Amino acid sequence: MALTYIRLATQNDIPKMLIIVKEAQQLLAFEGIPQWQNGYPSKETLLADIAKKISYVLVVGQEVAGFAALLQEPDDNYQKITDGEWIRPEDTHYATIHRIAVSSHFHGKHLAETFMNHLFSISYSLGFKQIRIDTHEKNTRMQYLIKKMGFTYSGIVYMSNNSDDCRNAYQLFVN
């Protein structure tokens, strides 16, 4: 396989990132998953992530194969959790993986696992021993990956306090 690594995203990556967004939206819609529909994540969201230096791209050879945001501050959506609880809820020093997607041209190569492992390493090097992530209850593909990577189910969180927009939430501790 070609050289595979991650780096901070730049504005030059936006065109490829938007293609990957479109591919992910189409796959989710095909599978009947309402996540990432209605224009999310937008170009503005991706640019804001780049400006905050929390956007990473997965590069295979010379090609951007995926992207993700690695939030490094408490996520407002995680303040309230139902049908479970955070392990050590008082520990608000965690990183959060959001908006992760791999191009359909690279599906089946286990690159999402590689990408997550790199994000874990970056989180750890930044001093985070806890990582959180969420996904839609119908997104069984992502749930499988999350569990495979060692995350523990914690409960349900709501996006922007919208009772119609809930997500399964998970956390992982690294030593």
mmCIF file of C-alpha atoms in Angstrom:
data_model
loop_
_atom_site.group_PDB
_atom_site.id
_atom_site.type_symbol
_atom_site.label_atom_id
_atom_site.label_comp_id
_atom_site.label_asym_id
_atom_site.label_seq_id
_atom_site.Cartn_x
_atom_site.Cartn_y
_atom_site.Cartn_z
ATOM 1 C CA MET A 1 0.000 0.000 0.000
ATOM 2 C CA ALA A 2 1.080 3.570 -0.624
ATOM 3 C CA LEU A 3 2.416 5.837 2.103
ATOM 4 C CA THR A 4 -0.487 6.614 4.461
ATOM 5 C CA TYR A 5 -0.468 9.426 7.007
ATOM 6 C CA ILE A 6 -2.579 12.244 8.413
ATOM 7 C CA ARG A 7 -1.922 15.968 8.551
ATOM 8 C CA LEU A 8 -3.769 19.155 9.366
ATOM 9 C CA ALA A 9 -6.172 20.064 6.577
ATOM 10 C CA THR A 10 -5.707 23.256 4.588
ATOM 11 C CA GLN A 11 -8.078 25.324 2.471
ATOM 12 C CA ASN A 12 -6.558 23.614 -0.584
ATOM 13 C CA ASP A 13 -8.120 20.342 0.646
ATOM 14 C CA ILE A 14 -11.673 21.732 0.611
ATOM 15 C CA PRO A 15 -12.614 20.601 -2.942
ATOM 16 C CA LYS A 16 -11.683 16.973 -2.181
ATOM 17 C CA MET A 17 -13.290 17.151 1.259
ATOM 18 C CA LEU A 18 -16.555 18.333 -0.304
ATOM 19 C CA ILE A 19 -16.470 15.408 -2.748
ATOM 20 C CA ILE A 20 -16.035 13.032 0.200
ATOM 21 C CA VAL A 21 -18.942 14.760 2.004
ATOM 22 C CA LYS A 22 -21.166 14.208 -1.034
ATOM 23 C CA GLU A 23 -20.149 10.524 -1.249
ATOM 24 C CA ALA A 24 -20.872 10.042 2.463
ATOM 25 C CA GLN A 25 -24.229 11.820 2.218
ATOM 26 C CA GLN A 26 -25.248 9.599 -0.687
ATOM 27 C CA LEU A 27 -24.206 6.413 1.133
ATOM 28 C CA LEU A 28 -26.031 7.413 4.311
ATOM 29 C CA ALA A 29 -29.169 8.359 2.368
ATOM 30 C CA PHE A 30 -29.044 5.056 0.468
ATOM 31 C CA GLU A 31 -28.877 3.210 3.796
ATOM 32 C CA GLY A 32 -31.814 5.225 5.196
ATOM 33 C CA ILE A 33 -29.692 7.080 7.744
ATOM 34 C CA PRO A 34 -30.735 10.731 8.238
ATOM 35 C CA GLN A 35 -27.249 11.707 9.472
ATOM 36 C CA TRP A 36 -25.294 14.217 7.304
ATOM 37 C CA GLN A 37 -28.301 15.229 5.240
ATOM 38 C CA ASN A 38 -29.586 18.737 4.547
ATOM 39 C CA GLY A 39 -26.191 20.185 3.630
ATOM 40 C CA TYR A 40 -24.205 19.071 6.666
ATOM 41 C CA PRO A 41 -21.293 19.347 6.988
ATOM 42 C CA SER A 42 -21.139 22.487 4.885
ATOM 43 C CA LYS A 43 -18.129 24.130 3.281
ATOM 44 C CA GLU A 44 -18.344 26.773 6.010
ATOM 45 C CA THR A 45 -18.205 24.097 8.730
ATOM 46 C CA LEU A 46 -15.138 22.521 7.126
ATOM 47 C CA LEU A 47 -13.442 25.926 6.732
ATOM 48 C CA ALA A 48 -14.167 26.745 10.389
ATOM 49 C CA ASP A 49 -12.577 23.427 11.431
ATOM 50 C CA ILE A 50 -9.497 24.268 9.353
ATOM 51 C CA ALA A 51 -9.285 27.754 10.873
ATOM 52 C CA LYS A 52 -9.446 26.241 14.398
ATOM 53 C CA LYS A 53 -6.713 23.742 13.411
ATOM 54 C CA ILE A 54 -8.905 20.763 14.354
ATOM 55 C CA SER A 55 -9.387 19.379 10.831
ATOM 56 C CA TYR A 56 -7.213 16.478 9.714
ATOM 57 C CA VAL A 57 -6.982 14.711 6.373
ATOM 58 C CA LEU A 58 -5.982 11.130 5.746
ATOM 59 C CA VAL A 59 -3.551 10.980 2.827
ATOM 60 C CA VAL A 60 -2.868 7.830 0.818
ATOM 61 C CA GLY A 61 -0.020 8.290 -1.617
ATOM 62 C CA GLN A 62 -0.692 11.812 -2.867
ATOM 63 C CA GLU A 63 -4.487 11.694 -2.516
ATOM 64 C CA VAL A 64 -6.737 12.945 0.273
ATOM 65 C CA ALA A 65 -8.679 9.827 1.185
ATOM 66 C CA GLY A 66 -10.619 11.095 4.207
ATOM 67 C CA PHE A 67 -11.077 13.821 6.777
ATOM 68 C CA ALA A 68 -12.131 14.293 10.383
ATOM 69 C CA ALA A 69 -12.421 16.968 13.024
ATOM 70 C CA LEU A 70 -10.665 16.422 16.348
ATOM 71 C CA LEU A 71 -12.283 18.779 18.862
ATOM 72 C CA GLN A 72 -10.067 19.657 21.792
ATOM 73 C CA GLU A 73 -12.570 21.294 24.099
ATOM 74 C CA PRO A 74 -15.739 19.990 25.804
ATOM 75 C CA ASP A 75 -18.569 19.391 23.340
ATOM 76 C CA ASP A 76 -21.777 21.249 24.264
ATOM 77 C CA ASN A 77 -23.807 18.335 22.871
ATOM 78 C CA TYR A 78 -22.242 16.042 25.492
ATOM 79 C CA GLN A 79 -23.287 18.087 28.537
ATOM 80 C CA LYS A 80 -26.510 16.099 28.917
ATOM 81 C CA ILE A 81 -26.559 12.333 28.428
ATOM 82 C CA THR A 82 -29.551 10.025 28.860
ATOM 83 C CA ASP A 83 -30.046 6.253 28.998
ATOM 84 C CA GLY A 84 -26.563 5.902 30.459
ATOM 85 C CA GLU A 85 -23.730 8.023 31.767
ATOM 86 C CA TRP A 86 -20.189 9.049 31.028
ATOM 87 C CA ILE A 87 -17.495 7.133 32.841
ATOM 88 C CA ARG A 88 -15.880 9.759 35.100
ATOM 89 C CA PRO A 89 -18.338 12.530 34.098
ATOM 90 C CA GLU A 90 -16.375 15.069 36.130
ATOM 91 C CA ASP A 91 -13.423 14.607 33.728
ATOM 92 C CA THR A 92 -14.140 17.201 31.048
ATOM 93 C CA HIS A 93 -10.637 17.008 29.536
ATOM 94 C CA TYR A 94 -11.358 14.945 26.425
ATOM 95 C CA ALA A 95 -10.975 15.065 22.674
ATOM 96 C CA THR A 96 -13.912 14.351 20.389
ATOM 97 C CA ILE A 97 -13.839 12.856 16.915
ATOM 98 C CA HIS A 98 -16.471 14.404 14.664
ATOM 99 C CA ARG A 99 -17.203 14.567 10.943
ATOM 100 C CA ILE A 100 -15.093 11.549 10.000
ATOM 101 C CA ALA A 101 -15.419 10.186 6.467
ATOM 102 C CA VAL A 102 -13.340 8.157 4.022
ATOM 103 C CA SER A 103 -13.724 8.441 0.255
ATOM 104 C CA SER A 104 -15.775 5.706 -1.399
ATOM 105 C CA HIS A 105 -12.756 5.044 -3.636
ATOM 106 C CA PHE A 106 -10.965 3.665 -0.572
ATOM 107 C CA HIS A 107 -13.769 1.640 1.044
ATOM 108 C CA GLY A 108 -12.836 -1.885 2.063
ATOM 109 C CA LYS A 109 -9.199 -1.034 2.809
ATOM 110 C CA HIS A 110 -9.732 -0.537 6.581
ATOM 111 C CA LEU A 111 -8.520 3.046 6.304
ATOM 112 C CA ALA A 112 -11.068 4.309 8.822
ATOM 113 C CA GLU A 113 -9.293 2.168 11.440
ATOM 114 C CA THR A 114 -5.918 3.544 10.370
ATOM 115 C CA PHE A 115 -7.306 7.081 10.487
ATOM 116 C CA MET A 116 -8.759 6.603 13.975
ATOM 117 C CA ASN A 117 -5.492 5.147 15.270
ATOM 118 C CA HIS A 118 -3.659 8.236 14.024
ATOM 119 C CA LEU A 119 -6.287 10.472 15.681
ATOM 120 C CA PHE A 120 -5.795 8.536 18.933
ATOM 121 C CA SER A 121 -2.042 9.171 18.726
ATOM 122 C CA ILE A 122 -2.559 12.884 18.128
ATOM 123 C CA SER A 123 -5.071 13.070 20.996
ATOM 124 C CA TYR A 124 -2.629 11.368 23.320
ATOM 125 C CA SER A 125 0.254 13.606 22.245
ATOM 126 C CA LEU A 126 -1.969 16.629 22.996
ATOM 127 C CA GLY A 127 -2.502 15.336 26.538
ATOM 128 C CA PHE A 128 -5.936 13.753 26.147
ATOM 129 C CA LYS A 129 -6.443 10.394 27.829
ATOM 130 C CA GLN A 130 -10.169 10.310 26.984
ATOM 131 C CA ILE A 131 -11.736 10.383 23.524
ATOM 132 C CA ARG A 132 -15.445 10.655 22.777
ATOM 133 C CA ILE A 133 -17.446 10.056 19.621
ATOM 134 C CA ASP A 134 -21.098 9.733 18.612
ATOM 135 C CA THR A 135 -23.121 8.407 15.707
ATOM 136 C CA HIS A 136 -26.728 7.978 14.638
ATOM 137 C CA GLU A 137 -28.566 4.946 16.007
ATOM 138 C CA LYS A 138 -29.163 3.699 12.439
ATOM 139 C CA ASN A 139 -25.514 4.039 11.422
ATOM 140 C CA THR A 140 -24.569 0.451 12.159
ATOM 141 C CA ARG A 141 -21.448 0.650 9.974
ATOM 142 C CA MET A 142 -20.010 3.413 12.174
ATOM 143 C CA GLN A 143 -21.182 1.711 15.364
ATOM 144 C CA TYR A 144 -19.288 -1.417 14.320
ATOM 145 C CA LEU A 145 -16.108 0.599 13.714
ATOM 146 C CA ILE A 146 -16.461 2.507 16.994
ATOM 147 C CA LYS A 147 -16.832 -0.706 19.000
ATOM 148 C CA LYS A 148 -14.024 -2.402 17.071
ATOM 149 C CA MET A 149 -11.725 0.492 17.981
ATOM 150 C CA GLY A 150 -12.390 -0.115 21.683
ATOM 151 C CA PHE A 151 -14.959 2.556 22.524
ATOM 152 C CA THR A 152 -17.549 1.840 25.232
ATOM 153 C CA TYR A 153 -21.194 2.809 24.772
ATOM 154 C CA SER A 154 -22.121 5.538 27.257
ATOM 155 C CA GLY A 155 -25.678 6.654 26.411
ATOM 156 C CA ILE A 156 -27.634 9.010 24.182
ATOM 157 C CA VAL A 157 -26.814 12.650 23.482
ATOM 158 C CA TYR A 158 -28.869 15.204 21.589
ATOM 159 C CA MET A 159 -27.492 17.513 18.911
ATOM 160 C CA SER A 160 -28.189 21.164 19.788
ATOM 161 C CA ASN A 161 -30.677 19.971 22.451
ATOM 162 C CA ASN A 162 -33.001 18.795 19.666
ATOM 163 C CA SER A 163 -35.046 15.852 20.967
ATOM 164 C CA ASP A 164 -35.486 14.626 17.379
ATOM 165 C CA ASP A 165 -31.718 14.511 16.717
ATOM 166 C CA CYS A 166 -30.187 11.967 19.082
ATOM 167 C CA ARG A 167 -26.904 10.075 18.792
ATOM 168 C CA ASN A 168 -25.377 7.057 20.465
ATOM 169 C CA ALA A 169 -22.378 8.316 22.438
ATOM 170 C CA TYR A 170 -19.176 6.428 23.217
ATOM 171 C CA GLN A 171 -15.925 7.014 25.043
ATOM 172 C CA LEU A 172 -12.451 5.511 25.091
ATOM 173 C CA PHE A 173 -9.629 5.890 27.579
ATOM 174 C CA VAL A 174 -5.998 5.608 26.480
ATOM 175 C CA ASN A 175 -3.160 5.002 28.916
#
